Coordinates of C-alpha atoms in Angstrom, one line a residue:
M1 CA -18.5 -22.8 14.8
T2 CA -19.8 -19.8 12.8
A3 CA -19.1 -17.8 9.7
I4 CA -19.7 -14.4 8.3
R5 CA -21.1 -13.4 5.0
V6 CA -20.5 -10.4 2.8
A7 CA -21.4 -9.6 -0.8
S8 CA -19.6 -7.2 -3.1
T9 CA -19.9 -5.9 -6.5
A10 CA -17.6 -3.5 -8.3
S11 CA -16.8 -1.6 -11.5
L12 CA -13.3 -0.6 -12.3
T13 CA -12.6 1.8 -15.1
L14 CA -9.6 3.7 -16.3
L15 CA -9.5 6.0 -19.2
A16 CA -6.0 5.8 -20.6
T17 CA -5.5 9.5 -21.2
A18 CA -2.9 11.9 -19.9
S19 CA -2.5 15.6 -19.5
S20 CA -0.3 17.9 -21.6
S21 CA 0.6 21.5 -21.1
S22 CA 3.5 23.8 -21.3
S23 CA 6.6 23.8 -19.8
Y24 CA 13.3 5.1 -7.6
H25 CA 14.7 7.6 -7.1
S26 CA -14.5 2.8 -4.3
C27 CA -14.4 0.7 -2.6
P28 CA -16.9 1.8 0.1
S29 CA -17.0 -1.8 1.2
F30 CA -15.2 -5.1 0.7
F31 CA -16.5 -6.7 3.8
A32 CA -19.5 -5.6 5.5
K33 CA -22.0 -6.4 8.1
L34 CA -23.4 -9.7 8.9
H35 CA -26.2 -10.3 6.4
F36 CA -24.6 -7.8 4.1
R37 CA -26.0 -5.8 1.2
P38 CA -24.0 -5.6 -2.1
I39 CA -21.0 -3.4 -1.8
W40 CA -17.5 -2.8 -3.3
Q41 CA -17.5 0.0 -5.9
I42 CA -14.1 1.1 -7.1
S43 CA -13.7 3.8 -9.7
L44 CA -10.4 5.1 -10.9
T45 CA -11.3 7.4 -13.8
F46 CA -8.5 9.5 -15.4
T47 CA -9.7 12.4 -17.4
P48 CA -7.6 14.7 -19.6
L49 CA -6.5 18.0 -18.3
S50 CA -6.4 21.2 -20.3
S51 CA -3.5 22.2 -22.5
T52 CA -2.3 25.4 -23.9
T53 CA -1.8 24.1 -27.4
S54 CA -4.0 21.6 -29.3
K55 CA -1.0 20.4 -31.2
R56 CA 0.9 19.4 -28.1
M57 CA -2.2 17.9 -26.5
A58 CA -2.8 15.7 -29.6
H59 CA 0.9 14.6 -29.3
S60 CA 0.5 13.8 -25.6
I61 CA -2.7 11.9 -26.0
A62 CA -1.3 9.8 -28.8
H63 CA 1.6 8.8 -26.5
A64 CA -0.8 8.3 -23.6
T65 CA -2.7 5.6 -25.4
L66 CA 0.2 4.1 -27.4
G67 CA 0.5 0.4 -26.7
L68 CA -2.4 0.4 -24.2
T69 CA -5.6 -1.5 -24.5
Q70 CA -9.0 0.0 -24.0
P71 CA -10.0 -0.2 -20.3
N72 CA -12.0 -3.3 -19.3
K73 CA -14.9 -3.2 -16.9
I74 CA -14.0 -5.7 -14.2
A75 CA -16.6 -7.5 -12.0
P76 CA -14.6 -8.5 -8.9
P77 CA -15.7 -11.5 -7.0
K78 CA -18.4 -11.4 -4.4
I79 CA -16.8 -12.4 -1.1
S80 CA -19.3 -13.8 1.4
F81 CA -19.4 -14.7 5.0
A82 CA -22.2 -16.6 6.7
A83 CA -23.1 -16.7 10.4
K84 CA -24.0 -20.4 10.7
D85 CA -22.5 -23.6 12.1
I86 CA -20.9 -25.9 9.5
D87 CA -19.9 -29.5 9.6
L88 CA -16.6 -29.5 7.9
V89 CA -17.1 -33.0 6.5
E90 CA -20.5 -32.1 5.1
W91 CA -19.7 -28.5 3.9
K92 CA -20.4 -28.3 0.2
G93 CA -18.2 -26.1 -1.9
D94 CA -15.0 -26.0 -4.0
I95 CA -12.2 -25.8 -1.4
L96 CA -12.2 -26.5 2.3
A97 CA -9.0 -24.7 3.5
V98 CA -7.7 -25.7 6.9
G99 CA -5.1 -23.6 8.6
V100 CA -2.6 -25.9 10.4
T101 CA 0.3 -25.2 12.8
E102 CA 3.4 -27.4 12.9
K103 CA 2.0 -28.9 16.1
D104 CA -1.2 -29.9 14.4
L105 CA 0.8 -32.2 12.0
V106 CA 2.1 -34.4 14.9
R107 CA 1.3 -38.1 14.1
D108 CA 0.9 -41.2 16.2
E109 CA 2.8 -44.5 15.9
N110 CA 0.6 -45.4 12.9
S111 CA 1.5 -42.1 11.1
K112 CA -2.0 -40.8 11.6
F113 CA -2.9 -37.3 12.8
R114 CA -3.4 -36.8 16.5
N115 CA -5.3 -33.5 15.9
S116 CA -9.0 -34.3 16.1
V117 CA -10.1 -32.1 13.2
L118 CA -7.6 -33.5 10.8
Q119 CA -8.3 -37.0 12.2
K120 CA -12.0 -36.6 11.3
L121 CA -11.3 -35.4 7.8
D122 CA -8.6 -38.0 7.2
S123 CA -10.9 -40.8 8.4
K124 CA -13.6 -39.7 5.9
L125 CA -10.9 -39.7 3.2
G126 CA -9.6 -43.2 4.0
G127 CA -6.3 -41.9 5.3
L128 CA -5.4 -40.2 2.0
L129 CA -4.9 -36.8 3.6
S130 CA -2.2 -38.0 6.0
E131 CA -0.6 -40.1 3.3
V132 CA -0.4 -37.4 0.7
S133 CA 0.7 -34.6 3.1
A134 CA 3.5 -36.9 4.3
E135 CA 4.6 -37.7 0.8
E136 CA 4.7 -33.9 0.0
D137 CA 6.7 -33.3 3.2
F138 CA 4.0 -30.8 4.4
T139 CA 5.0 -29.8 7.9
G140 CA 2.7 -26.8 8.5
K141 CA 5.4 -24.2 8.3
S142 CA 4.2 -20.7 7.3
G143 CA 4.1 -20.4 3.5
Q144 CA 3.5 -24.1 2.9
S145 CA 0.3 -25.2 1.3
T146 CA -1.1 -28.3 -0.4
V147 CA -4.5 -28.5 -2.1
L148 CA -5.8 -31.9 -3.0
R149 CA -8.8 -33.1 -5.0
L150 CA -10.0 -36.1 -3.1
P151 CA -13.4 -37.8 -3.1
G152 CA -15.3 -38.4 0.1
L153 CA -16.0 -34.9 1.5
G154 CA -18.8 -32.4 0.7
S155 CA -16.1 -30.1 -0.8
K156 CA -14.4 -30.9 -4.1
R157 CA -11.0 -30.1 -2.7
V158 CA -9.4 -29.9 0.7
G159 CA -6.4 -27.7 1.4
L160 CA -3.9 -27.6 4.2
I161 CA -2.4 -24.1 4.7
G162 CA 0.6 -23.8 6.9
I163 CA 0.6 -21.1 9.6
G164 CA 3.8 -22.0 11.3
S165 CA 3.7 -21.9 15.1
G166 CA 0.3 -20.2 15.0
G167 CA 1.5 -16.9 16.5
S168 CA -0.5 -13.7 16.7
A169 CA 1.3 -12.0 13.8
I170 CA -1.1 -10.2 11.4
T171 CA 1.1 -11.3 8.5
T172 CA 0.5 -15.0 9.4
Y173 CA -3.3 -14.8 9.0
R174 CA -3.2 -12.3 6.1
G175 CA -0.9 -14.8 4.4
L176 CA -3.5 -17.5 5.1
G177 CA -6.1 -15.5 3.3
E178 CA -3.7 -14.8 0.4
A179 CA -2.9 -18.5 0.1
V180 CA -6.5 -19.4 -0.1
A181 CA -7.1 -16.7 -2.7
A182 CA -4.2 -18.1 -4.8
A183 CA -5.6 -21.7 -4.5
A184 CA -9.0 -20.4 -5.6
K185 CA -7.5 -18.8 -8.6
Y186 CA -5.6 -21.9 -9.6
A187 CA -8.6 -24.1 -9.2
Q188 CA -11.1 -21.6 -10.6
A189 CA -12.9 -22.2 -7.3
S190 CA -16.2 -20.4 -6.9
N191 CA -16.6 -20.8 -3.1
V192 CA -14.3 -21.7 -0.3
A193 CA -14.4 -22.2 3.5
I194 CA -11.5 -21.3 5.8
T195 CA -11.2 -22.9 9.2
F196 CA -8.5 -24.1 11.6
A197 CA -7.3 -27.5 12.8
S198 CA -7.0 -26.0 16.3
P199 CA -9.4 -23.0 16.6
E200 CA -9.0 -23.2 20.4
G201 CA -5.4 -22.2 19.9
I202 CA -6.4 -18.7 18.9
P203 CA -7.0 -16.6 22.1
A204 CA -10.4 -15.0 22.3
E205 CA -8.9 -11.5 22.3
L206 CA -7.2 -12.2 19.0
K207 CA -10.1 -13.7 17.1
L208 CA -11.4 -10.4 15.8
T209 CA -7.9 -9.4 14.6
T210 CA -7.4 -12.9 13.1
A211 CA -10.8 -12.8 11.2
S212 CA -10.0 -9.3 9.9
A213 CA -6.5 -10.3 8.7
I214 CA -7.8 -13.4 6.9
A215 CA -10.5 -11.4 5.2
S216 CA -8.0 -8.7 4.2
G217 CA -5.6 -11.3 2.8
T218 CA -8.4 -13.0 0.8
V219 CA -9.6 -9.7 -0.8
L220 CA -6.1 -8.4 -1.5
G221 CA -5.0 -11.8 -2.8
T222 CA -8.0 -12.0 -5.1
F223 CA -7.4 -8.5 -6.6
D224 CA -5.6 -8.4 -9.9
D225 CA -4.9 -5.2 -11.8
T226 CA -5.9 -6.1 -15.3
R227 CA -6.6 -2.6 -16.6
F228 CA -3.9 -2.7 -19.2
K229 CA -4.4 -6.3 -20.5
S230 CA -6.2 -7.0 -23.7
E231 CA -7.8 -10.1 -22.1
S232 CA -8.4 -10.9 -18.5
K233 CA -10.2 -13.6 -16.6
Q234 CA -12.9 -12.7 -14.2
P235 CA -12.1 -13.9 -10.6
A236 CA -14.0 -17.1 -10.1
L237 CA -14.2 -16.8 -6.3
K238 CA -17.7 -15.8 -5.2
S239 CA -18.0 -16.6 -1.5
V240 CA -15.8 -17.3 1.5
D241 CA -17.0 -18.9 4.8
I242 CA -14.8 -18.1 7.8
I243 CA -15.5 -20.8 10.4
G244 CA -14.7 -20.8 14.1
L245 CA -13.9 -17.2 14.8
G246 CA -17.3 -15.9 16.0
T247 CA -19.6 -13.3 14.9
G248 CA -21.6 -10.3 16.2
P249 CA -21.2 -6.5 16.4
E250 CA -17.6 -6.4 17.3
I251 CA -16.5 -8.5 14.4
E252 CA -18.7 -6.5 12.2
K253 CA -16.9 -3.3 13.3
K254 CA -13.5 -4.9 12.8
L255 CA -14.4 -6.1 9.3
K256 CA -15.7 -2.7 8.4
Y257 CA -12.3 -1.2 9.3
A258 CA -10.6 -3.9 7.2
E259 CA -12.7 -3.1 4.2
D260 CA -11.8 0.6 4.5
V261 CA -8.1 -0.1 4.7
C262 CA -8.3 -2.6 1.8
S263 CA -10.0 0.0 -0.4
G264 CA -7.1 2.4 0.3
I265 CA -4.5 -0.3 -0.4
I266 CA -6.1 -1.3 -3.7
F267 CA -6.3 2.3 -4.7
G268 CA -2.6 2.8 -3.9
K269 CA -1.7 -0.3 -5.9
Q270 CA -3.6 1.0 -8.9
L271 CA -1.8 4.4 -8.7
V272 CA 1.7 2.7 -8.6
N273 CA 0.9 0.2 -11.3
A274 CA -0.4 2.9 -13.7
P275 CA 2.3 3.7 -16.3
A276 CA 3.8 7.2 -16.5
N277 CA 2.1 7.9 -19.8
V278 CA -1.2 7.5 -18.0
L279 CA -0.5 8.7 -14.5
T280 CA 1.0 12.2 -15.0
P281 CA 1.3 14.7 -12.2
G282 CA -1.9 16.3 -13.3
V283 CA -3.8 13.0 -13.3
L284 CA -2.5 12.3 -9.9
A285 CA -3.8 15.6 -8.7
S286 CA -7.2 14.9 -10.3
E287 CA -7.3 11.6 -8.4
A288 CA -6.6 13.4 -5.2
Q289 CA -9.4 15.9 -5.9
R290 CA -11.7 13.0 -6.6
I291 CA -11.0 11.5 -3.2
A292 CA -11.7 14.8 -1.5
S293 CA -15.0 15.1 -3.5
E294 CA -16.0 11.5 -2.6
Y295 CA -15.5 12.2 1.1
S296 CA -16.3 15.9 1.1
D297 CA -17.8 15.8 4.6
V298 CA -14.3 15.3 6.0
L299 CA -11.8 16.0 3.2
S300 CA -10.9 19.1 1.2
A301 CA -8.4 19.6 -1.6
K302 CA -6.1 22.4 -2.6
I303 CA -3.9 22.0 -5.8
L304 CA -1.2 24.5 -6.4
D305 CA 0.0 25.2 -9.9
V306 CA 3.4 26.4 -11.0
E307 CA 2.7 30.1 -10.4
Q308 CA 1.4 29.5 -6.9
C309 CA 4.5 27.4 -6.1
K310 CA 6.7 30.2 -7.4
E311 CA 4.9 32.6 -5.0
L312 CA 5.8 30.2 -2.2
K313 CA 9.4 30.2 -3.4
M314 CA 9.5 26.4 -3.9
G315 CA 12.7 26.5 -6.0
S316 CA 13.9 23.1 -5.0
Y317 CA 10.6 21.3 -6.1
L318 CA 10.3 23.4 -9.3
G319 CA 13.9 22.8 -10.3
V320 CA 13.2 19.1 -10.5
A321 CA 10.0 19.7 -12.6
A322 CA 11.5 22.2 -15.0
A323 CA 12.4 19.8 -17.8
S324 CA 9.0 18.1 -18.2
D325 CA 6.2 19.0 -20.6
N326 CA 3.8 17.7 -18.0
P327 CA 3.6 20.6 -15.4
P328 CA 4.0 19.9 -11.7
H329 CA 1.0 19.8 -9.4
F330 CA 1.4 20.4 -5.6
I331 CA -1.3 18.4 -3.9
H332 CA -2.7 19.2 -0.4
L333 CA -5.6 17.3 1.0
C334 CA -6.8 18.1 4.5
Y335 CA -8.9 15.8 6.7
K336 CA -10.9 17.3 9.5
P337 CA -13.3 15.2 11.7
P338 CA -17.0 15.6 11.1
S339 CA -17.5 16.8 14.7
G340 CA -15.7 17.4 18.0
E341 CA -12.5 19.2 18.9
V342 CA -9.2 18.7 17.0
K343 CA -6.5 17.8 19.6
T344 CA -3.7 16.6 17.3
K345 CA -2.5 17.9 13.9
L346 CA -0.5 15.5 11.7
A347 CA 1.0 15.6 8.2
L348 CA 1.7 12.7 5.8
V349 CA 4.1 13.7 3.0
G350 CA 4.7 11.4 0.0
K351 CA 7.3 11.6 -2.7
G352 CA 5.4 12.0 -6.0
L353 CA 7.7 11.5 -8.9
T354 CA 5.4 10.0 -11.5
F355 CA 8.5 9.2 -13.5
D356 CA 12.2 9.6 -12.8
S357 CA 14.6 9.5 -15.7
G358 CA 17.4 10.6 -13.5
G359 CA 17.6 13.9 -15.4
Y360 CA 21.1 14.7 -16.8
N361 CA 22.5 12.1 -14.5
I362 CA 20.3 9.7 -16.5
K363 CA 19.7 6.2 -15.1
T364 CA 21.8 3.9 -17.3
G365 CA 23.2 0.4 -17.2
P366 CA 22.1 -2.9 -15.8
G367 CA 20.2 -2.6 -12.5
C368 CA 19.3 1.0 -12.9
S369 CA 15.6 0.0 -13.2
I370 CA 14.6 3.0 -15.3
E371 CA 11.7 0.9 -16.7
L372 CA 10.3 0.7 -13.2
M373 CA 10.5 4.4 -12.4
K374 CA 6.7 4.7 -12.5
V375 CA 6.9 3.4 -8.9
D376 CA 8.8 6.5 -7.8
M377 CA 5.5 8.0 -6.6
G378 CA 4.9 5.1 -4.2
G379 CA 5.1 7.4 -1.2
A380 CA 2.4 9.6 -2.8
A381 CA 0.3 6.5 -3.4
A382 CA 0.6 5.5 0.2
V383 CA -0.4 9.0 1.4
L384 CA -3.4 9.1 -1.0
G385 CA -4.4 5.5 -0.2
A386 CA -4.4 6.4 3.5
A387 CA -6.5 9.5 2.7
K388 CA -9.1 7.4 1.0
A389 CA -9.3 4.9 3.9
L390 CA -9.4 7.6 6.5
G391 CA -12.2 9.4 4.6
Q392 CA -14.3 6.3 5.2
I393 CA -13.1 5.6 8.8
K394 CA -13.6 9.2 10.0
P395 CA -11.4 9.2 13.1
A396 CA -12.2 11.8 15.8
G397 CA -9.9 14.4 17.4
V398 CA -7.3 14.5 14.7
E399 CA -6.6 16.7 11.7
V400 CA -4.4 15.2 8.9
H401 CA -2.7 17.0 6.0
F402 CA -1.8 14.8 3.0
I403 CA 0.9 16.5 0.9
V404 CA 2.5 15.5 -2.4
A405 CA 4.8 17.6 -4.6
A406 CA 4.0 15.8 -7.8
C407 CA 6.2 16.1 -10.9
E408 CA 8.4 14.3 -13.4
N409 CA 12.2 14.3 -13.5
M410 CA 12.9 14.5 -17.2
I411 CA 15.6 15.9 -19.6
S412 CA 15.4 19.0 -21.8
G413 CA 17.0 22.4 -22.4
T414 CA 15.1 23.9 -19.5
G415 CA 16.1 21.1 -17.1
M416 CA 18.1 21.3 -14.0
R417 CA 21.8 20.7 -14.6
P418 CA 24.5 19.2 -12.4
G419 CA 26.2 22.0 -10.6
D420 CA 23.1 24.3 -10.5
I421 CA 22.2 26.0 -7.2
I422 CA 18.6 26.1 -6.2
T423 CA 16.8 27.7 -3.3
A424 CA 14.2 25.9 -1.2
S425 CA 11.2 27.7 0.3
N426 CA 12.8 28.0 3.7
G427 CA 15.7 30.0 2.1
K428 CA 18.3 27.3 2.2
T429 CA 20.4 26.8 -0.9
I430 CA 21.3 23.5 -2.5
E431 CA 24.1 22.7 -5.0
V432 CA 22.8 20.0 -7.2
N433 CA 25.6 17.5 -7.6
N434 CA 23.3 14.7 -8.9
T435 CA 20.1 15.3 -10.7
D436 CA 19.1 11.7 -9.9
A437 CA 18.8 12.6 -6.2
E438 CA 15.7 14.5 -7.1
G439 CA 13.1 13.1 -4.6
R440 CA 14.7 14.8 -1.6
L441 CA 14.6 18.1 -3.5
T442 CA 10.8 17.8 -4.0
L443 CA 10.3 16.6 -0.4
A444 CA 12.3 19.6 0.9
D445 CA 9.7 22.1 -0.1
A446 CA 6.9 19.7 0.8
L447 CA 8.2 19.4 4.3
V448 CA 8.5 23.2 4.7
Y449 CA 4.9 23.5 3.5
A450 CA 3.8 20.8 6.0
C451 CA 5.5 22.6 8.9
N452 CA 3.7 25.8 7.9
Q453 CA 0.3 24.0 8.4
G454 CA 0.9 24.1 12.1
V455 CA 1.3 20.3 12.5
E456 CA 2.8 18.6 15.5
K457 CA 4.1 15.5 13.8
I458 CA 5.1 14.6 10.2
V459 CA 5.8 11.3 8.6
D460 CA 7.2 11.3 5.1
L461 CA 7.4 8.3 2.8
A462 CA 9.6 8.0 -0.3
T463 CA 11.2 5.5 -2.6
L464 CA 14.4 7.5 -1.9
T465 CA 17.5 5.4 -2.0
G466 CA 18.9 2.2 -3.4
A467 CA 21.2 2.2 -0.4
C468 CA 18.2 1.4 1.8
V469 CA 17.3 -1.6 -0.4
V470 CA 20.9 -2.8 -0.1
A471 CA 20.8 -2.5 3.7
L472 CA 17.4 -4.0 4.4
G473 CA 16.4 -5.9 1.3
P474 CA 13.1 -5.9 -0.6
S475 CA 10.6 -6.4 2.3
I476 CA 11.6 -3.9 5.0
A477 CA 11.5 -0.1 5.0
G478 CA 14.0 2.0 6.8
V479 CA 12.8 4.6 9.3
F480 CA 14.8 7.7 10.4
T481 CA 13.8 10.0 13.2
P482 CA 15.4 12.0 16.0
S483 CA 12.2 11.3 18.1
D484 CA 12.1 8.1 20.2
D485 CA 8.4 8.7 21.0
L486 CA 7.5 9.0 17.3
A487 CA 9.6 5.9 16.5
K488 CA 7.7 3.9 19.1
E489 CA 4.3 5.2 17.7
V490 CA 4.9 4.4 14.1
I491 CA 6.7 1.1 14.5
G492 CA 3.8 0.0 16.8
A493 CA 1.4 1.0 14.0
S494 CA 3.4 -1.0 11.5
E495 CA 3.2 -4.1 13.6
A496 CA -0.6 -3.7 13.9
G497 CA -0.8 -3.1 10.1
G498 CA 1.4 -6.1 9.3
E499 CA 4.2 -4.2 7.7
K500 CA 7.9 -4.3 8.4
L501 CA 9.9 -1.2 9.5
W502 CA 13.4 -1.0 10.9
R503 CA 14.8 2.1 12.6
M504 CA 18.1 3.3 11.2
P505 CA 20.5 5.8 12.7
L506 CA 20.6 9.5 12.0
E507 CA 24.4 9.9 12.3
E508 CA 24.9 13.6 12.5
S509 CA 28.7 13.3 11.8
Y510 CA 27.8 12.1 8.3
W511 CA 26.5 15.6 7.5
E512 CA 30.0 16.7 6.8
S513 CA 29.9 14.9 3.4
M514 CA 26.8 17.0 2.5
K515 CA 28.4 20.4 2.8
S516 CA 29.0 22.5 -0.3
G517 CA 31.7 25.1 -1.0
V518 CA 29.3 27.4 -2.7
A519 CA 25.9 26.7 -1.2
D520 CA 24.4 25.6 2.1
M521 CA 24.6 21.9 1.1
V522 CA 24.8 19.5 -1.8
N523 CA 22.0 17.1 -2.5
T524 CA 24.1 13.9 -2.3
G525 CA 27.0 12.7 -0.2
G526 CA 29.3 9.7 -0.8
R527 CA 28.4 6.2 -1.6
Q528 CA 28.7 5.1 2.1
G529 CA 25.6 5.6 4.3
G530 CA 23.5 6.9 1.4
S531 CA 20.2 6.4 3.0
I532 CA 21.4 8.2 6.2
T533 CA 22.7 11.2 4.4
A534 CA 19.5 11.4 2.4
A535 CA 17.5 11.5 5.7
L536 CA 19.9 14.1 7.1
F537 CA 19.2 16.2 4.0
L538 CA 15.5 16.1 4.7
K539 CA 16.0 17.0 8.3
Q540 CA 17.2 20.5 7.2
F541 CA 13.7 21.3 6.1
V542 CA 11.8 20.4 9.2
D543 CA 11.0 22.8 12.0
E544 CA 12.8 21.7 15.2
K545 CA 9.6 21.9 17.1
V546 CA 7.9 19.3 14.9
Q547 CA 8.3 15.6 15.5
W548 CA 9.4 14.1 12.2
M549 CA 10.0 10.6 10.7
H550 CA 11.3 9.7 7.3
I551 CA 10.4 6.3 5.8
D552 CA 12.5 5.0 3.0
M553 CA 10.3 2.4 1.2
A554 CA 12.3 1.9 -1.9
G555 CA 12.4 -1.9 -1.2
P556 CA 8.9 -2.9 -0.3
V557 CA 7.0 -0.6 -2.7
Y558 CA 7.1 -3.2 -5.5
S559 CA 7.1 -7.0 -5.7
D560 CA 9.5 -8.4 -8.3
K561 CA 7.9 -11.8 -7.9
K562 CA 4.4 -10.5 -8.6
K563 CA 5.6 -7.7 -10.9
A564 CA 3.1 -5.4 -9.3
A565 CA 2.8 -2.8 -6.6
T566 CA 2.4 -3.9 -3.0
G567 CA 0.4 -1.0 -1.5
F568 CA 3.0 -0.7 1.2
G569 CA 2.7 1.9 3.9
I570 CA -1.0 2.5 3.8
S571 CA -1.9 0.1 6.7
T572 CA 0.8 1.6 8.9
L573 CA -0.3 5.2 8.1
V574 CA -3.9 4.5 8.9
E575 CA -3.0 2.7 12.2
W576 CA -0.8 5.6 13.2
V577 CA -3.4 8.3 12.6
L578 CA -5.9 6.2 14.7
K579 CA -3.3 6.0 17.5
N580 CA -3.3 9.8 17.5
S581 CA -7.1 10.2 17.5
C582 CA -9.1 10.3 20.7

């Protein structure tokens, strides 16, 4: 049995400043090579943008820092793997975590474990492990865990972490890593080991993926976004030994991929967690530019201002942005491989509402969640998180355009009114019958722009409708596409990334409810089938020759339980891009 060791260090900073001007709805390395060097550097630095009036800028900065603490420099834990055989009974550390299936918990006529690994541990503990686990009704189901402080082993604590039937699902093993990270936080554990009661039950072809999922879960489970807290505890976890899954160049490659994806996920979480008085459209654009600068060998950035958007006739996008003092910024990053021929051109388009008040159809009443509308740029965060990860992975043969029409939906005398008619950049006119259906208006011009880049496939992501949350709940995103081939590609990528998508119908007959008497269309239909009519609206702005998918991620973008962003969509996007690379 072997383990893998990786060290990491990091510094995380955030300047709580926001831009002012006129005018839902680096981590280069976390894991690394065997015998790793120190890695894991994250920097999220927000700098103020220029303003036209010093008076207004002073007002904006005052509000940007109001109620926020000064940023803390956080030293994240060093997560280590070691390539060495370990006797579980003799392993010395804070927590020995054992992944167990329901089958592993089968007992003999004396209520003792039949599993040899658990038998050996239990024997050393005088039968206390089997006794306590029985009393706690621990059956090994996924999501169950019990951590006990028992004398007799080299470790201070032993934990049994349920993995259900021990299937091959990425979420199972990522959940194992997250459970271990949670146990380490609770116990203030400095070092842990992760192993299995039945390592032989994991097929050889799945051991690399399993190790990667556990490592990802541990890192993501350890991460806490404490930038806006006056006091925060440093993570105690310093090292992790993964035992029984092998080592060598292949696992090194797999862990490197996991580290790159995790860096993108953490970046995406930070963007969504940042409040709207910190993460303005201008700051989001600055962060996008920083990513392009960090990976300038493969990424370039183009940020369009209001005048440039007017030249492109983006009346739909600019109509949403018209009421805010923080000007819109249209973000376009482009990934090109460092060498070789480009065979496929893709676009990832993310909804980028850094705050959504609802406009004149202001969000009111219980359940409107206006206080959470900082998350309305979750699609943009997924797109930019994927850009960060792909900037490190550098896939060959594929060109990727990352597009975000960033703005705020606010209220003022210059704002868009219910009943207004606006014109999108493809010439289609829209009667605005609800200013709170603004995300689709920004995406309309973003999708036209994406098609004009000559791409063959587009995936857009948006926290678009409450209707999708009602239909699928908080953990599953709805996907809409007229292309069976694209549906198969993206859903396959989501399974590899451990995220849940469900294909929804694009019922064309529902378009009747979207017709206007005075314009080409209205921006909302009736209450029924709201997520479907929203997708049908977006379809009007996609070239028929382009394969397109819309992902409504309003449910899984944010965890009510953890009160924080999830980083949803990033794993799926990265996997999908790689499926399209040669």
